[in-house]
Coordinates of C-alpha atoms in Angstrom, one line a residue:
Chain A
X268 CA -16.6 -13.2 -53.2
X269 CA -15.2 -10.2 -51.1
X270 CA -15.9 -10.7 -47.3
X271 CA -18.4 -8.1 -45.5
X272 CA -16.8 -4.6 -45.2
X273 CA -18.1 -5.1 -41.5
X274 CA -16.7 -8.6 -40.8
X275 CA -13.8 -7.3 -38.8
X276 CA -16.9 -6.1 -36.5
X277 CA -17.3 -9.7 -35.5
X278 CA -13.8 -10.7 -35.2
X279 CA -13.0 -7.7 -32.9
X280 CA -16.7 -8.8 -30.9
X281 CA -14.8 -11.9 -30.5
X282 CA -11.9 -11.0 -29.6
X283 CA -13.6 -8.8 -27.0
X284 CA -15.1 -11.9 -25.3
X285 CA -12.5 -14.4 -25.4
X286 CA -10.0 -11.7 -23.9
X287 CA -11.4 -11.3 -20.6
X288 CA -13.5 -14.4 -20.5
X289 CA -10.1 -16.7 -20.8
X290 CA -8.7 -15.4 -17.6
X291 CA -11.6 -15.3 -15.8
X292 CA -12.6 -18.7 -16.7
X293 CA -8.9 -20.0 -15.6
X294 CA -9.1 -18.7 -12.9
X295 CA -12.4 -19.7 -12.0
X296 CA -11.0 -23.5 -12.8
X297 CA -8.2 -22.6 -10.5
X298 CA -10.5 -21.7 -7.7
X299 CA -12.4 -25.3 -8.0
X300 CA -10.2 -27.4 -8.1
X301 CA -6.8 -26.4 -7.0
X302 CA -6.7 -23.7 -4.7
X303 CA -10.2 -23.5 -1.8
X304 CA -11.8 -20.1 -0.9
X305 CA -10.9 -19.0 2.4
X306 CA -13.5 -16.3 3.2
X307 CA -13.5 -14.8 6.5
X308 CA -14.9 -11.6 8.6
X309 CA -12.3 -9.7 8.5
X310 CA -11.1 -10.6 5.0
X311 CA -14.7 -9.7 3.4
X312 CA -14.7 -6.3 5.2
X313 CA -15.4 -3.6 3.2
X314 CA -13.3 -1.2 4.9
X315 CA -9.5 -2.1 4.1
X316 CA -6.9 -0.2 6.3
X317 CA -6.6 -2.5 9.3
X318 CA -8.6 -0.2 11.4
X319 CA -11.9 -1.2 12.4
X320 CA -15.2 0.8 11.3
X321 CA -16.9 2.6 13.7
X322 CA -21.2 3.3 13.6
X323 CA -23.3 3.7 10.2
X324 CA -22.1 4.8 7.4
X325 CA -25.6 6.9 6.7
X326 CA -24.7 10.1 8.3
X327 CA -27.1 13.2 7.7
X328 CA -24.8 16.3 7.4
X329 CA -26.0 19.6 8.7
X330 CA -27.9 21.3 5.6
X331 CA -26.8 24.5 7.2
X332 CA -24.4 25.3 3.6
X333 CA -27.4 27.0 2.0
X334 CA -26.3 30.2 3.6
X335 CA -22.9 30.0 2.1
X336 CA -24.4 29.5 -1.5
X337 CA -26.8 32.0 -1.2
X338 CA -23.7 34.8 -0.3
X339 CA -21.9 33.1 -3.2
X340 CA -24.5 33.3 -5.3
X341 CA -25.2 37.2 -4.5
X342 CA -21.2 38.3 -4.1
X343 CA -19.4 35.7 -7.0
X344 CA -22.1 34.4 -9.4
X345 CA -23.9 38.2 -10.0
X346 CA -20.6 40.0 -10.6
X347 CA -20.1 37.5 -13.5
X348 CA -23.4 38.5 -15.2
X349 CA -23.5 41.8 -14.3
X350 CA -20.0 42.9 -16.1
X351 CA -21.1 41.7 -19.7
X352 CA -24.6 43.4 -18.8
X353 CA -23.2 46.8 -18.0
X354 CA -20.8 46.3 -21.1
X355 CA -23.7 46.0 -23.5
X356 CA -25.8 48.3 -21.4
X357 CA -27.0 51.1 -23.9
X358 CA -27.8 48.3 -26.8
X359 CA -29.8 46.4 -25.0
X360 CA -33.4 45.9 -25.3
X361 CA -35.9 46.6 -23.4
X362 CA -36.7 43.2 -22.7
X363 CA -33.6 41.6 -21.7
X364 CA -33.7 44.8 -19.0
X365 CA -36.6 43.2 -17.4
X366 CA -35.1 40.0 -17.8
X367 CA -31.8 41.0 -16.0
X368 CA -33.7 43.5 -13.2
X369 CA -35.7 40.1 -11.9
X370 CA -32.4 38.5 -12.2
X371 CA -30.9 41.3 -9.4
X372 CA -34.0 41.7 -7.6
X373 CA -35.0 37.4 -7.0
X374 CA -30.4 38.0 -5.6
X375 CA -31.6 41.4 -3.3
X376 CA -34.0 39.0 -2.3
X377 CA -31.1 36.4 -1.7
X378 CA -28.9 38.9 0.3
X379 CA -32.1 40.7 2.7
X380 CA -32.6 36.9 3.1
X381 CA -28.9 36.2 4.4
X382 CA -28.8 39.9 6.3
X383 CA -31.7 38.7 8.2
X384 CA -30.5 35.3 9.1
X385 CA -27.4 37.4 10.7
X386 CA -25.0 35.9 8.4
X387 CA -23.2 39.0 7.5
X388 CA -21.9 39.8 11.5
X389 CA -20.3 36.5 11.7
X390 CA -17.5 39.1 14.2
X391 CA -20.9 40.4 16.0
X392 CA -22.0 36.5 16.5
X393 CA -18.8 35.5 17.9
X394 CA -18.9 38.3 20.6
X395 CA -22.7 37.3 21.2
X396 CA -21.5 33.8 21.5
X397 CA -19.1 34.8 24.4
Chain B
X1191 CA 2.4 -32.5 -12.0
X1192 CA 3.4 -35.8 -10.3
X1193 CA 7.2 -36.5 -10.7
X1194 CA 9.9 -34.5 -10.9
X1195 CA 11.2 -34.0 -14.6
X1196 CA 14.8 -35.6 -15.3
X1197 CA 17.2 -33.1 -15.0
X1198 CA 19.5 -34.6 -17.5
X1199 CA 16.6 -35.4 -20.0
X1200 CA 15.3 -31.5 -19.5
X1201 CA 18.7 -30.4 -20.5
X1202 CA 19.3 -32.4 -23.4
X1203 CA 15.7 -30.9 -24.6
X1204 CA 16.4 -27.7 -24.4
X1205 CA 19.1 -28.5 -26.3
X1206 CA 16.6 -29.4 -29.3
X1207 CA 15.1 -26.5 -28.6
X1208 CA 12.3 -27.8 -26.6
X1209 CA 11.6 -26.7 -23.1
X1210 CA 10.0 -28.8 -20.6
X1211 CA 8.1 -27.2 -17.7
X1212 CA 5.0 -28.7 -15.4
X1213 CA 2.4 -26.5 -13.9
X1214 CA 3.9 -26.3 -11.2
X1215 CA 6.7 -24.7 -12.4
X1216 CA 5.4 -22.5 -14.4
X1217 CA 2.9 -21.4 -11.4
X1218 CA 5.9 -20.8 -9.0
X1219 CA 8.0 -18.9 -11.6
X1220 CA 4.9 -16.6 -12.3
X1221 CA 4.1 -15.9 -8.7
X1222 CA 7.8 -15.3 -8.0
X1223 CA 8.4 -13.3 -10.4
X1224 CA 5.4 -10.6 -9.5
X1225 CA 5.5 -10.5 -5.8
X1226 CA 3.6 -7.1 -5.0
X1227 CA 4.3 -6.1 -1.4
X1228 CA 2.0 -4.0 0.8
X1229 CA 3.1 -0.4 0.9
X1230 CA 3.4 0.5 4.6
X1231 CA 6.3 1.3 6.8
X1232 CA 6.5 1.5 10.3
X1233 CA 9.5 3.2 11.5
X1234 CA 13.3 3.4 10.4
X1235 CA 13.6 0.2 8.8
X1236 CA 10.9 1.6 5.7
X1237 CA 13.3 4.2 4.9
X1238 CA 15.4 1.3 3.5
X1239 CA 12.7 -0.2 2.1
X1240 CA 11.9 3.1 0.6
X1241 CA 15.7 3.0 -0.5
X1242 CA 15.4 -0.7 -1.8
X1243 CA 12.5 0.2 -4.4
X1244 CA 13.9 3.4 -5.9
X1245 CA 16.3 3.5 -8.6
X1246 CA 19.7 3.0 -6.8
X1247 CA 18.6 -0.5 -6.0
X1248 CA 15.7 -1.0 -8.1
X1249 CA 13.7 -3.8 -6.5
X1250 CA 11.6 -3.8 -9.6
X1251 CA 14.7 -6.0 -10.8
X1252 CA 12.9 -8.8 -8.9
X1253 CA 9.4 -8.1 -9.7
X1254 CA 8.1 -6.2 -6.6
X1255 CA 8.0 -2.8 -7.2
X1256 CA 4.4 -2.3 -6.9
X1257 CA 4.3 -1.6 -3.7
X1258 CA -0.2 -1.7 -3.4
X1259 CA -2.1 0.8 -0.8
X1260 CA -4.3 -1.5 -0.4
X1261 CA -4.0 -5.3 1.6
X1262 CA -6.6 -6.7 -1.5
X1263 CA -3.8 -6.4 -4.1
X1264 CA -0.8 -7.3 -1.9
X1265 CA 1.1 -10.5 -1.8
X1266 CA 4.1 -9.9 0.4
X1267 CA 3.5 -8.0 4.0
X1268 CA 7.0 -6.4 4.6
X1269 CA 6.9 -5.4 8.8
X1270 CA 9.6 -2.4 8.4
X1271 CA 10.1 -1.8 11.9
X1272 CA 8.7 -1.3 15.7
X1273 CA 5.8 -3.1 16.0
X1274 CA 3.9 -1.5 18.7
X1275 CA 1.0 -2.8 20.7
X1276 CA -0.8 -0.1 19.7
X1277 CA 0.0 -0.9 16.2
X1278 CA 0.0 -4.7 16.0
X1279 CA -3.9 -5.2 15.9
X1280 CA -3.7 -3.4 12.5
X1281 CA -1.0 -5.2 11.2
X1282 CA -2.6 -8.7 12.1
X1283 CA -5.9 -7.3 10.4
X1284 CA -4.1 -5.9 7.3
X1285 CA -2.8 -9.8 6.9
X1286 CA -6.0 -11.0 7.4
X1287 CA -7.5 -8.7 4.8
X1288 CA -4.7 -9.9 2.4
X1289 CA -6.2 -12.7 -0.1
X1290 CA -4.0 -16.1 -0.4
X1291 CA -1.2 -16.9 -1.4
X1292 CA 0.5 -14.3 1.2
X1293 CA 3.7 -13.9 2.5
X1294 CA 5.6 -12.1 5.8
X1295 CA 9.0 -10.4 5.1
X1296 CA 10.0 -9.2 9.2
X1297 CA 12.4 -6.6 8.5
X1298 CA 14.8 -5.6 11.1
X1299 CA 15.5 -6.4 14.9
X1300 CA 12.4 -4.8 16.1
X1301 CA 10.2 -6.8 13.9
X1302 CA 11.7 -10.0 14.6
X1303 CA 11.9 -9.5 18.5
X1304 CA 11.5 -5.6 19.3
X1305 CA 14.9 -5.2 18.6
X1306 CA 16.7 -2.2 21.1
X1307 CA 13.5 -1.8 22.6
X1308 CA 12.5 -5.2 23.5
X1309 CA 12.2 -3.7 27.1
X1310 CA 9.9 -1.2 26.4
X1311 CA 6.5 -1.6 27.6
X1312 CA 4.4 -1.0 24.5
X1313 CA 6.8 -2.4 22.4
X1314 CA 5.6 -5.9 20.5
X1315 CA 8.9 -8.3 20.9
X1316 CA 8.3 -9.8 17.6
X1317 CA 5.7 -10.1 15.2
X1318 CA 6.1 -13.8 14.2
X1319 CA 3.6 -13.9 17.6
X1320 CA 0.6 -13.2 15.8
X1321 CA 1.5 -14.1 12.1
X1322 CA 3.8 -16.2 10.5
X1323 CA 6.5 -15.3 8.9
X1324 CA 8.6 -16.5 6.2
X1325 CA 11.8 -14.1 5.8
X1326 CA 13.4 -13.1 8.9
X1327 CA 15.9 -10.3 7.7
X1328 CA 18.5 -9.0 10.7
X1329 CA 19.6 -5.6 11.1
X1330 CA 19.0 -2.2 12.7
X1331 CA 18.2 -1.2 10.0
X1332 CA 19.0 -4.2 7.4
X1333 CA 20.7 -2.8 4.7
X1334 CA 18.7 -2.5 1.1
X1335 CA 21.3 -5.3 0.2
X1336 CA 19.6 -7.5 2.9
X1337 CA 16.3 -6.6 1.8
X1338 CA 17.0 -8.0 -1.7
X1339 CA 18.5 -11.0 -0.4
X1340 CA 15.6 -11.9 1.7
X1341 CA 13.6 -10.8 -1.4
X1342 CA 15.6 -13.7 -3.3
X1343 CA 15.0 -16.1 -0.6
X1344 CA 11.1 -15.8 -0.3
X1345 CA 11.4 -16.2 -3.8
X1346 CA 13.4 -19.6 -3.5
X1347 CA 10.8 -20.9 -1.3
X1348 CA 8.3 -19.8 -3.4
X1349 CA 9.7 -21.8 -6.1
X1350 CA 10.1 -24.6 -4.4
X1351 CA 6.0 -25.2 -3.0
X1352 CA 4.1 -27.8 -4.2
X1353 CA 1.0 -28.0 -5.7
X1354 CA -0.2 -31.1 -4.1
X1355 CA 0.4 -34.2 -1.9
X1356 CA 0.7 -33.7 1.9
X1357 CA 3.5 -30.9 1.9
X1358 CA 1.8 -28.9 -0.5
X1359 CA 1.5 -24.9 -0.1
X1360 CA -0.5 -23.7 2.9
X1361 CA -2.4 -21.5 0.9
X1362 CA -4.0 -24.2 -1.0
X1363 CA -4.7 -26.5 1.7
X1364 CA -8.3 -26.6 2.9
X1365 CA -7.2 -26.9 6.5
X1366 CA -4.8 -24.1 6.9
X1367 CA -6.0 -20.8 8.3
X1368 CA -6.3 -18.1 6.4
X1369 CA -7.4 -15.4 9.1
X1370 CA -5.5 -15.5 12.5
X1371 CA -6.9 -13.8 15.7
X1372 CA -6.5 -10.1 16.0
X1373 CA -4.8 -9.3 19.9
X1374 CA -7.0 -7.0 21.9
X1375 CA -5.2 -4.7 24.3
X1376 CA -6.0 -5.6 27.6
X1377 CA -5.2 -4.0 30.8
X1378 CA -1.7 -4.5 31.0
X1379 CA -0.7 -6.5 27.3
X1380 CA -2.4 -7.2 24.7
X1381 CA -4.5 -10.4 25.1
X1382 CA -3.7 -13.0 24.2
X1383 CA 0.1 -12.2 24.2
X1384 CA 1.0 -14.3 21.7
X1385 CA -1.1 -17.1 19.0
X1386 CA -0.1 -20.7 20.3
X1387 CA -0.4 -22.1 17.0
X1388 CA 1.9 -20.2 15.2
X1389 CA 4.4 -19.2 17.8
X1390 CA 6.5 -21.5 18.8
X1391 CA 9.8 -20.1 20.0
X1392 CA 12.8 -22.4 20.9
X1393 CA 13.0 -24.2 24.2
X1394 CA 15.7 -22.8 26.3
X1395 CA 18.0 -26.0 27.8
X1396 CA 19.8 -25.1 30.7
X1397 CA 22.6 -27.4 31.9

């Protein structure tokens, strides 16, 4: 009787167990009887360069970047969708020009938005800040 | 584990073509063999350390060439060079942070005693003050040559630790410290100056 095409499938299973679980499981015998833990502050800390941590490591950063994406967005992002859509211009249905018009209006909204907030006179603001 | 194995029964073994070890044995040999040192450097003295593990002298020959970024991984703490007071917290918690067994290679005059500028005030005269060391390597700096050679000899004694019984290896003794006090800088030195239990430096006699 020929063995189950799919019998390697368990072998290899087993193999993958016995692989890692050997080491681990010498090692764990090594720990218990032979060699005692020696756990200690400094040892368990979690930072590991010799210098000590300093405060929390939950720090709330500024959510100021929104500005920067929004300029992105309107400057970067909008060129790369309006070169194909000026290509295919004059084949385009009427449609996907409604489509593309909210598209450029919701990013004019995006850059009044940014204009407003004084983000575009960051020379001005420096002067102001003087 | 218990007695030593006959030398002259061993030989005539292997002569068979059967090789006698213990556990001990083979333990040492495989810790010896794949010391990984902790990769920092201090001052001069780690540009020959830098030297020792490239090609022209190839400490991977002795089974330390991976030099680890991080004190987890690291066996062997090589202090290349000044040890400032500034600096000598860290190292002392960097040893600390390394797991057992772990060894001290102090590389260089200014490790072992601050070297030309034992006289400076924010100079450490020797780190064997807050850790112990095993390798005390001479020089300023020590040739790579030296390097190796203390590289052989830490390997000699790791060879040569026991298992059990009372002189057994520190590291597996339940009594032995594994963490030693980190110096805090007070106003003038850092306090304590020095560990009383590990440093214990010769008595000098006068006449």
């Amino acid at each position: 009787m020929t063995p189950d095409p799919y019998f390697f499938l368990v072998i290899f299973a087993g193999v993958a167990l016995v692989f890692p679980l050997l080491p681990l499981g010498l090692a764990w015998i090594w720990r218990r009887f032979l060699q005692p833990p020696k756990p200690g502050p400094q040892k368990n800390a979690t930072y590991e360069c010799g210098v000590e941590s300093i405060g929390e490591a939950q720090v709330q950063f500024q959510s100021q970047y929104y500005l920067y994406c929004i300029i992105f967005l309107v400057f970067d992002v909008e060129a790369v969708f309006l070169v194909p859509f000026a290509v295919a211009f004059t084949g385009l249905p009427f449609g996907a020009f409604i489509a593309i018009l909210v598209f450029l209006l919701l990013l004019l909204e995006g850059l009044v938005w940014a204009w407003s907030k004084g983000c575009l006179d960051w020379a001005r603001m420096r002067e102001r800040a003087r | 584990m218990s007695d030593q194995i006959d030398e002259g029964l061993r030989s005539e073994l292997q002569k068979r073509g059967v090789w006698v070890t213990s556990t001990q044995e083979l333990y040492n040999w495989g810790r010896k063999n794949s010391i990984w040192p902790l990769q920092f450097g201090l001052a001069c003295c780690a540009i020959e350390m830098i030297a020792t593990a490239a090609s022209r002298y190839d400490l991977a020959r002795f089974g330390g060439e991976v030099f680890r970024p991080s004190p987890r991984q690291a066996d062997l703490m090589i202090v290349a060079g000044t040890v400032t007071k500034k600096m000598a917290p860290q190292i002392v918690r960097l040893y600390n942070q390394m797991p057992d067994p772990k060894y001290v290679i102090s590389m260089g005059a200014c490790a072992i005693s601050g070297g030309p500028f034992k006289q400076g005030y924010n100079v450490l005269k020797g780190i064997d003050r807050y850790i112990p060391v095993d390798v005390y390597i001479p020089g300023c700096p020590p040739r790579p040559e030296a390097l190796l050679h203390a590289f052989m000899e830490l390997q000699r004694k790791i060879d040569g630790q026991k298992l059990t019984g009372q002189d057994k290896a520190s590291h597996l003794d339940r009594e032995q410290p594994s963490e030693f006090p980190v110096p805090a800088f007070g106003a003038h030195d850092l306090e304590p100056p020095s560990n009383p239990n590990i440093f214990r430096p010769p008595a000098i006699e006068r006449a």
